[in-house]
mmCIF file of C-alpha atoms in Angstrom:
data_model
loop_
_atom_site.group_PDB
_atom_site.id
_atom_site.type_symbol
_atom_site.label_atom_id
_atom_site.label_comp_id
_atom_site.label_asym_id
_atom_site.label_seq_id
_atom_site.Cartn_x
_atom_site.Cartn_y
_atom_site.Cartn_z
ATOM 1 C CA MET A 1 -0.107 -0.126 -0.253
ATOM 2 C CA THR A 2 1.725 3.281 -0.921
ATOM 3 C CA ARG A 3 1.289 5.941 1.456
ATOM 4 C CA ILE A 4 0.680 9.603 0.793
ATOM 5 C CA ARG A 5 3.694 11.469 0.685
ATOM 6 C CA ALA A 6 4.022 13.842 3.913
ATOM 7 C CA ALA A 7 5.625 16.933 1.478
ATOM 8 C CA ALA A 8 2.086 16.919 -0.481
ATOM 9 C CA ILE A 9 -0.097 17.191 2.617
ATOM 10 C CA ILE A 10 2.630 20.038 4.106
ATOM 11 C CA VAL A 11 2.078 21.949 0.350
ATOM 12 C CA PHE A 12 -1.485 21.306 0.622
ATOM 13 C CA VAL A 13 -1.970 22.789 4.021
ATOM 14 C CA ALA A 14 0.319 25.804 3.079
ATOM 15 C CA LEU A 15 -1.440 26.717 0.230
ATOM 16 C CA ALA A 16 -4.803 26.647 1.245
ATOM 17 C CA CYS A 17 -3.958 28.502 4.395
ATOM 18 C CA GLY A 18 -1.560 30.771 2.482
ATOM 19 C CA LEU A 19 -4.111 31.831 -0.065
ATOM 20 C CA ALA A 20 -6.689 32.311 2.424
ATOM 21 C CA TRP A 21 -4.621 34.816 4.125
ATOM 22 C CA VAL A 22 -4.019 36.344 0.878
ATOM 23 C CA VAL A 23 -7.621 36.719 -0.219
ATOM 24 C CA ALA A 24 -8.561 38.135 3.214
ATOM 25 C CA LEU A 25 -5.508 40.759 3.078
ATOM 26 C CA PRO A 26 -8.086 43.632 1.955
ATOM 27 C CA LEU A 27 -10.164 43.276 4.762
ATOM 28 C CA TRP A 28 -7.076 43.586 6.878
ATOM 29 C CA LEU A 29 -5.825 46.540 5.262
ATOM 30 C CA GLY A 30 -9.496 48.389 5.013
ATOM 31 C CA ASP A 31 -12.311 48.180 7.218
ATOM 32 C CA GLY A 32 -12.206 44.433 8.056
ATOM 33 C CA LEU A 33 -15.492 42.531 8.187
ATOM 34 C CA ALA A 34 -17.238 46.046 7.295
ATOM 35 C CA GLU A 35 -15.209 46.283 4.248
ATOM 36 C CA PRO A 36 -17.654 46.484 1.267
ATOM 37 C CA SER A 37 -16.144 43.722 -0.507
ATOM 38 C CA THR A 38 -16.575 41.200 2.486
ATOM 39 C CA TRP A 39 -19.482 39.621 0.501
ATOM 40 C CA PHE A 40 -17.363 38.746 -2.447
ATOM 41 C CA LEU A 41 -13.931 37.742 -0.994
ATOM 42 C CA LEU A 42 -15.704 35.429 1.459
ATOM 43 C CA PRO A 43 -17.079 33.125 -1.198
ATOM 44 C CA VAL A 44 -13.694 33.315 -2.670
ATOM 45 C CA MET A 45 -11.843 32.168 0.352
ATOM 46 C CA MET A 46 -14.078 29.223 0.159
ATOM 47 C CA LEU A 47 -12.379 28.095 -3.072
ATOM 48 C CA THR A 48 -8.881 28.416 -1.516
ATOM 49 C CA PRO A 49 -8.781 24.513 -0.553
ATOM 50 C CA ALA A 50 -9.883 23.433 -3.957
ATOM 51 C CA ILE A 51 -7.153 25.232 -5.727
ATOM 52 C CA ALA A 52 -4.808 23.755 -3.011
ATOM 53 C CA ALA A 53 -6.205 20.278 -3.803
ATOM 54 C CA LEU A 54 -6.115 20.941 -7.680
ATOM 55 C CA VAL A 55 -2.457 22.227 -7.438
ATOM 56 C CA VAL A 56 -1.403 19.398 -5.433
ATOM 57 C CA THR A 57 -3.328 16.854 -7.539
ATOM 58 C CA PHE A 58 -1.794 18.025 -11.060
ATOM 59 C CA THR A 59 1.528 19.213 -9.770
ATOM 60 C CA MET A 60 2.583 16.453 -7.371
ATOM 61 C CA ARG A 61 0.746 13.436 -8.867
ATOM 62 C CA ILE A 62 -0.890 13.013 -6.048
ATOM 63 C CA PRO A 63 -3.239 10.933 -6.326
ATOM 64 C CA SER A 64 -1.963 9.376 -9.581
ATOM 65 C CA ARG A 65 -3.755 9.947 -12.925
ATOM 66 C CA GLY A 66 -6.595 7.606 -13.332
ATOM 67 C CA GLU A 67 -7.559 7.418 -9.781
ATOM 68 C CA ARG A 68 -8.390 11.136 -9.208
ATOM 69 C CA ALA A 69 -12.079 11.380 -9.441
ATOM 70 C CA ARG A 70 -12.325 8.274 -7.164
ATOM 71 C CA PHE A 71 -9.528 9.294 -4.747
ATOM 72 C CA LEU A 72 -11.293 12.847 -4.213
ATOM 73 C CA GLY A 73 -14.766 11.221 -4.001
ATOM 74 C CA LEU A 74 -16.213 12.796 -6.871
ATOM 75 C CA TRP A 75 -17.328 9.598 -9.024
ATOM 76 C CA PRO A 76 -18.234 6.534 -9.048
ATOM 77 C CA LEU A 77 -21.359 6.973 -6.214
ATOM 78 C CA ARG A 78 -20.622 3.523 -4.790
ATOM 79 C CA PRO A 79 -22.278 1.815 -2.978
ATOM 80 C CA ALA A 80 -24.848 3.871 -4.528
ATOM 81 C CA LYS A 81 -27.674 3.249 -1.810
ATOM 82 C CA ARG A 82 -25.532 4.458 0.855
ATOM 83 C CA VAL A 83 -24.349 6.747 -0.684
ATOM 84 C CA VAL A 84 -27.705 8.442 -1.548
ATOM 85 C CA TRP A 85 -28.803 7.974 2.152
ATOM 86 C CA LEU A 86 -25.558 9.723 3.730
ATOM 87 C CA MET A 87 -26.297 12.616 1.258
ATOM 88 C CA VAL A 88 -30.054 12.774 2.540
ATOM 89 C CA ALA A 89 -28.553 12.603 5.969
ATOM 90 C CA GLY A 90 -26.120 15.403 5.247
ATOM 91 C CA TRP A 91 -28.969 17.621 3.654
ATOM 92 C CA LEU A 92 -31.686 17.037 6.525
ATOM 93 C CA VAL A 93 -29.722 16.215 9.981
ATOM 94 C CA PRO A 94 -27.475 19.219 10.388
ATOM 95 C CA PRO A 95 -30.406 21.695 11.117
ATOM 96 C CA LEU A 96 -31.915 19.172 13.638
ATOM 97 C CA LEU A 97 -28.201 19.258 15.322
ATOM 98 C CA VAL A 98 -28.149 23.061 15.208
ATOM 99 C CA ALA A 99 -31.742 22.956 16.901
ATOM 100 C CA LEU A 100 -30.603 20.405 19.705
ATOM 101 C CA GLY A 101 -27.701 23.088 20.449
ATOM 102 C CA ILE A 102 -29.859 25.964 21.045
ATOM 103 C CA VAL A 103 -32.253 23.785 23.212
ATOM 104 C CA LEU A 104 -29.160 22.836 25.096
ATOM 105 C CA ALA A 105 -27.651 26.138 25.382
ATOM 106 C CA ALA A 106 -30.756 27.469 26.800
ATOM 107 C CA GLY A 107 -30.781 24.395 29.283
ATOM 108 C CA LEU A 108 -27.075 25.258 30.126
ATOM 109 C CA GLY A 109 -27.976 28.949 30.620
ATOM 110 C CA PHE A 110 -26.015 30.052 27.895
ATOM 111 C CA VAL A 111 -28.750 31.892 25.774
ATOM 112 C CA GLN A 112 -32.219 33.275 26.908
ATOM 113 C CA LEU A 113 -34.994 32.197 24.636
ATOM 114 C CA ASP A 114 -37.790 34.622 23.835
ATOM 115 C CA LEU A 115 -40.917 32.524 21.589
ATOM 116 C CA THR A 116 -42.319 36.068 21.082
ATOM 117 C CA PHE A 117 -39.145 36.987 18.799
ATOM 118 C CA ALA A 118 -38.766 40.434 19.869
ATOM 119 C CA ALA A 119 -35.502 40.787 19.434
ATOM 120 C CA PHE A 120 -35.315 38.847 16.104
ATOM 121 C CA SER A 121 -38.320 41.378 15.051
ATOM 122 C CA ALA A 122 -36.246 44.407 15.914
ATOM 123 C CA GLU A 123 -33.570 43.361 13.828
ATOM 124 C CA VAL A 124 -36.081 42.641 10.916
ATOM 125 C CA ALA A 125 -37.437 46.183 11.353
ATOM 126 C CA LYS A 126 -34.151 47.951 11.033
ATOM 127 C CA ALA A 127 -33.345 45.814 7.815
ATOM 128 C CA LEU A 128 -36.338 47.036 6.187
ATOM 129 C CA PRO A 129 -36.434 50.038 4.029
ATOM 130 C CA ALA A 130 -37.934 53.093 5.524
ATOM 131 C CA GLY A 131 -41.811 53.345 5.642
ATOM 132 C CA ALA A 132 -41.811 49.526 4.482
ATOM 133 C CA PRO A 133 -44.615 47.870 6.770
ATOM 134 C CA MET A 134 -43.725 45.476 8.913
ATOM 135 C CA PRO A 135 -44.781 41.528 8.102
ATOM 136 C CA PRO A 136 -45.949 39.334 11.032
ATOM 137 C CA ILE A 137 -42.919 38.321 12.955
ATOM 138 C CA GLU A 138 -44.355 34.637 12.962
ATOM 139 C CA VAL A 139 -44.346 34.685 9.126
ATOM 140 C CA VAL A 140 -41.039 35.697 8.826
ATOM 141 C CA VAL A 141 -40.056 33.094 11.419
ATOM 142 C CA ILE A 142 -41.581 30.133 9.591
ATOM 143 C CA SER A 143 -40.254 31.280 6.282
ATOM 144 C CA GLN A 144 -36.764 31.443 7.754
ATOM 145 C CA ILE A 145 -37.154 27.999 8.700
ATOM 146 C CA VAL A 146 -38.690 26.550 5.869
ATOM 147 C CA MET A 147 -36.407 28.108 3.485
ATOM 148 C CA ILE A 148 -33.391 26.026 5.296
ATOM 149 C CA PRO A 149 -33.299 22.916 3.342
ATOM 150 C CA PHE A 150 -33.382 25.254 0.198
ATOM 151 C CA GLY A 151 -30.804 27.446 1.555
ATOM 152 C CA ALA A 152 -28.601 24.476 1.877
ATOM 153 C CA LEU A 153 -28.570 23.511 -1.439
ATOM 154 C CA LEU A 154 -27.581 26.757 -2.242
ATOM 155 C CA ASN A 155 -24.783 26.985 0.277
ATOM 156 C CA SER A 156 -23.635 23.681 -0.960
ATOM 157 C CA VAL A 157 -22.400 25.080 -3.988
ATOM 158 C CA LEU A 158 -19.808 27.105 -2.236
ATOM 159 C CA ALA A 159 -19.343 24.841 0.259
ATOM 160 C CA PHE A 160 -17.996 22.611 -2.556
ATOM 161 C CA GLY A 161 -15.145 24.541 -2.934
ATOM 162 C CA GLU A 162 -14.098 23.578 1.054
ATOM 163 C CA GLU A 163 -14.970 20.257 0.617
ATOM 164 C CA LEU A 164 -13.157 19.280 -2.283
ATOM 165 C CA GLY A 165 -9.887 20.507 -0.286
ATOM 166 C CA TRP A 166 -11.076 19.359 3.143
ATOM 167 C CA ARG A 167 -13.004 16.090 3.134
ATOM 168 C CA GLY A 168 -12.087 15.525 -0.557
ATOM 169 C CA TRP A 169 -8.220 15.513 -0.744
ATOM 170 C CA LEU A 170 -7.054 15.809 2.806
ATOM 171 C CA VAL A 171 -8.845 13.220 4.494
ATOM 172 C CA PRO A 172 -7.858 10.362 1.948
ATOM 173 C CA ALA A 173 -4.581 11.729 1.878
ATOM 174 C CA LEU A 174 -4.004 11.417 5.817
ATOM 175 C CA ARG A 175 -6.303 8.358 5.713
ATOM 176 C CA PRO A 176 -2.813 5.939 6.364
ATOM 177 C CA LEU A 177 -2.681 7.319 9.868
ATOM 178 C CA GLY A 178 -5.873 5.573 10.752
ATOM 179 C CA THR A 179 -9.494 6.864 11.510
ATOM 180 C CA TRP A 180 -9.027 9.050 14.479
ATOM 181 C CA PRO A 181 -5.977 11.162 13.688
ATOM 182 C CA THR A 182 -7.600 11.617 10.114
ATOM 183 C CA LEU A 183 -10.501 13.062 11.510
ATOM 184 C CA LEU A 184 -9.267 15.011 14.594
ATOM 185 C CA LEU A 185 -6.193 16.463 12.437
ATOM 186 C CA SER A 186 -8.159 17.528 9.451
ATOM 187 C CA GLY A 187 -10.691 18.761 11.419
ATOM 188 C CA ALA A 188 -7.936 21.077 13.271
ATOM 189 C CA ILE A 189 -6.479 22.021 9.872
ATOM 190 C CA TRP A 190 -10.109 23.235 8.759
ATOM 191 C CA GLY A 191 -10.226 25.154 12.279
ATOM 192 C CA VAL A 192 -6.991 27.118 11.579
ATOM 193 C CA TRP A 193 -7.901 27.991 7.970
ATOM 194 C CA HIS A 194 -10.480 30.220 9.596
ATOM 195 C CA SER A 195 -7.901 32.470 11.164
ATOM 196 C CA PRO A 196 -7.924 35.374 8.836
ATOM 197 C CA LEU A 197 -11.654 36.014 9.544
ATOM 198 C CA ILE A 198 -12.145 34.644 12.787
ATOM 199 C CA LEU A 199 -9.099 37.412 14.301
ATOM 200 C CA LEU A 200 -11.022 40.235 12.387
ATOM 201 C CA GLY A 201 -14.533 39.319 14.770
ATOM 202 C CA TYR A 202 -16.320 36.729 12.375
ATOM 203 C CA ASN A 203 -18.050 33.874 14.114
ATOM 204 C CA PHE A 204 -17.501 34.739 17.756
ATOM 205 C CA GLY A 205 -16.640 38.619 17.740
ATOM 206 C CA ARG A 206 -13.401 37.370 19.386
ATOM 207 C CA THR A 207 -10.311 39.153 18.042
ATOM 208 C CA ASP A 208 -7.877 37.290 19.621
ATOM 209 C CA ILE A 209 -6.314 33.533 19.905
ATOM 210 C CA THR A 210 -9.609 32.297 22.047
ATOM 211 C CA GLY A 211 -11.575 32.725 18.943
ATOM 212 C CA VAL A 212 -9.173 30.579 16.585
ATOM 213 C CA LEU A 213 -9.325 28.381 19.611
ATOM 214 C CA PHE A 214 -13.059 28.019 19.405
ATOM 215 C CA MET A 215 -13.299 28.032 15.904
ATOM 216 C CA ILE A 216 -10.659 24.801 16.010
ATOM 217 C CA GLY A 217 -12.715 23.113 18.687
ATOM 218 C CA GLY A 218 -16.068 23.702 16.550
ATOM 219 C CA CYS A 219 -14.287 22.248 13.071
ATOM 220 C CA MET A 220 -13.018 19.428 15.054
ATOM 221 C CA ALA A 221 -16.431 18.276 16.483
ATOM 222 C CA TRP A 222 -18.108 19.132 13.180
ATOM 223 C CA GLY A 223 -15.138 17.646 11.351
ATOM 224 C CA VAL A 224 -15.700 14.499 12.823
ATOM 225 C CA LEU A 225 -19.144 13.964 11.297
ATOM 226 C CA LEU A 226 -18.269 15.495 8.098
ATOM 227 C CA GLY A 227 -15.645 13.085 7.703
ATOM 228 C CA TRP A 228 -17.207 10.244 9.058
ATOM 229 C CA LEU A 229 -19.691 11.035 5.763
ATOM 230 C CA ARG A 230 -16.495 10.821 3.392
ATOM 231 C CA LEU A 231 -15.031 7.842 4.774
ATOM 232 C CA ARG A 232 -18.650 5.745 5.042
ATOM 233 C CA SER A 233 -19.470 6.615 1.716
ATOM 234 C CA ALA A 234 -16.076 7.080 -0.110
ATOM 235 C CA SER A 235 -17.829 10.291 -1.566
ATOM 236 C CA VAL A 236 -17.362 13.775 -0.816
ATOM 237 C CA TRP A 237 -20.877 14.819 -1.586
ATOM 238 C CA PRO A 238 -22.476 13.835 1.429
ATOM 239 C CA ALA A 239 -20.310 16.012 3.421
ATOM 240 C CA VAL A 240 -20.625 18.771 0.715
ATOM 241 C CA LEU A 241 -24.563 18.881 1.296
ATOM 242 C CA ALA A 242 -23.755 18.753 5.220
ATOM 243 C CA HIS A 243 -21.391 21.535 5.109
ATOM 244 C CA GLY A 244 -23.948 23.286 3.150
ATOM 245 C CA SER A 245 -26.615 22.814 5.532
ATOM 246 C CA LEU A 246 -24.709 23.353 8.550
ATOM 247 C CA ASN A 247 -23.872 26.808 6.996
ATOM 248 C CA ALA A 248 -27.579 27.358 6.190
ATOM 249 C CA ALA A 249 -28.883 26.723 9.846
ATOM 250 C CA ALA A 250 -26.172 28.555 11.491
ATOM 251 C CA GLY A 251 -28.342 31.659 11.955
ATOM 252 C CA LEU A 252 -31.220 29.877 13.685
ATOM 253 C CA ILE A 253 -29.991 30.809 17.354
ATOM 254 C CA VAL A 254 -30.646 34.599 16.234
ATOM 255 C CA ILE A 255 -34.108 34.040 15.474
ATOM 256 C CA PHE A 256 -34.945 32.825 19.100
ATOM 257 C CA ALA A 257 -32.566 34.220 21.314
ATOM 258 C CA ALA A 258 -33.607 36.820 23.350
ATOM 259 C CA SER A 259 -30.626 39.203 23.284
ATOM 260 C CA GLN A 260 -27.336 38.948 21.010
ATOM 261 C CA PRO A 261 -25.753 35.384 22.090
ATOM 262 C CA ASP A 262 -22.471 34.425 22.936
ATOM 263 C CA LEU A 263 -21.651 32.190 19.782
ATOM 264 C CA ALA A 264 -18.574 30.945 21.420
ATOM 265 C CA LEU A 265 -21.037 29.165 23.870
ATOM 266 C CA ALA A 266 -24.243 29.005 22.131
ATOM 267 C CA GLY A 267 -23.668 28.891 18.643
ATOM 268 C CA PRO A 268 -23.413 25.689 16.613
ATOM 269 C CA LEU A 269 -19.650 25.999 16.540
ATOM 270 C CA GLY A 270 -19.450 26.835 20.141
ATOM 271 C CA LEU A 271 -19.548 24.883 23.331
ATOM 272 C CA ALA A 272 -23.030 23.812 22.651
ATOM 273 C CA GLY A 273 -22.643 22.531 19.431
ATOM 274 C CA TRP A 274 -19.297 20.690 20.664
ATOM 275 C CA ILE A 275 -21.714 18.868 23.148
ATOM 276 C CA VAL A 276 -24.327 17.719 20.599
ATOM 277 C CA ALA A 277 -21.738 16.727 17.926
ATOM 278 C CA ALA A 278 -19.694 14.813 20.802
ATOM 279 C CA ALA A 279 -23.472 12.862 21.676
ATOM 280 C CA VAL A 280 -23.720 12.028 18.021
ATOM 281 C CA ILE A 281 -20.071 10.826 17.402
ATOM 282 C CA ALA A 282 -20.565 8.811 20.568
ATOM 283 C CA VAL A 283 -23.666 7.279 19.235
ATOM 284 C CA LEU A 284 -21.640 6.489 16.098
ATOM 285 C CA VAL A 285 -19.039 5.020 17.909
ATOM 286 C CA VAL A 286 -21.215 2.582 19.671
ATOM 287 C CA THR A 287 -23.152 1.459 16.954
ATOM 288 C CA GLY A 288 -19.898 0.637 15.376
ATOM 289 C CA GLN A 289 -20.411 2.993 12.280
ATOM 290 C CA PHE A 290 -16.673 3.798 11.866
ATOM 291 C CA ARG A 291 -15.470 0.570 11.338
ATOM 292 C CA GLU A 292 -17.495 -0.263 8.137
ATOM 293 C CA GLN A 293 -15.854 1.899 5.699
ATOM 294 C CA PRO A 294 -15.647 1.217 2.144
ATOM 295 C CA GLU A 295 -11.544 1.609 0.958
ATOM 296 C CA LEU A 296 -10.352 4.940 -0.662
ATOM 297 C CA ALA A 297 -8.702 4.773 -3.876
ATOM 298 C CA ASP A 298 -4.776 5.956 -3.650
ATOM 299 C CA GLY A 299 -3.871 4.824 -7.408
ATOM 300 C CA PRO A 300 -4.463 2.614 -10.441
ATOM 301 C CA GLY A 301 -4.882 -0.789 -8.933
ATOM 302 C CA ARG A 302 -4.034 0.599 -5.286
ATOM 303 C CA LEU A 303 -6.248 1.408 -2.164
ATOM 304 C CA LEU A 304 -6.105 3.217 1.176
ATOM 305 C CA SER A 305 -7.233 -0.026 3.394
ATOM 306 C CA ALA A 306 -9.643 1.071 6.398
ATOM 307 C CA PRO A 307 -8.427 -0.708 9.207
ATOM 308 C CA ARG A 308 -11.917 -2.465 10.866
ATOM 309 C CA ALA A 309 -10.696 -1.825 14.858
ATOM 310 C CA ASP A 310 -9.038 1.521 14.821
#
């Protein structure tokens, strides 16, 4: 069995993170997240892991020609039934986990909920043009929730840029290390990659190392789940849908919170989200879901074996 060269992994990580800083540089030189170009630069940054993966694939020839689509989890979609069901799970389950995180956060006192939606109503009113009538807040809330599955599909288009790198290239590249080192290390790298935005206050409103550490924790927790989808299906598509679905549902807490919550504690990437993800991971471990994995492609006629007991 041919192991992926460490040099290729180092180049991939350096490229993905370095390009992310280059894309975010105008924000650092300008008004931070208030910079008008933010709406454009954030989606561009999401493409940098895919660019890194393609550079390593075509310049360092890892994976070998003839196995690239299979290595990256793009094709073929086999076993088809399992891939389809995991795609459905990736699409629909993350919003449920985000909702469970909100309930848990409220139970732990991280956030106070307001089912009259007064705070959310005030935010909606501020966003409306002057003189525009305020729609019934219940209608707005229901429409926001109903739109999450559709938003997940739209967000998946952008999430593909990240997932082609993280779960498409990096997870199979690290696979010879074993299941848990692969999932935890790829999640930690994913978290570090967010640093240019986190240090500007993105996600948690913390502009120091604590924000980066919270993001690493959140990405490791969710990275295990997205990585499990990748390893269990041998396809990148369930992880793409799950990533898009998570992004679409991430703002749910703002709807239900009585005031601006501390997302480092109550958000889906914060402490409450970690606990929910850990509970799901525990269920997957107990039911043996990490032991049965299709083999991942390495090169023509070669596979990265999936040990049954690691």
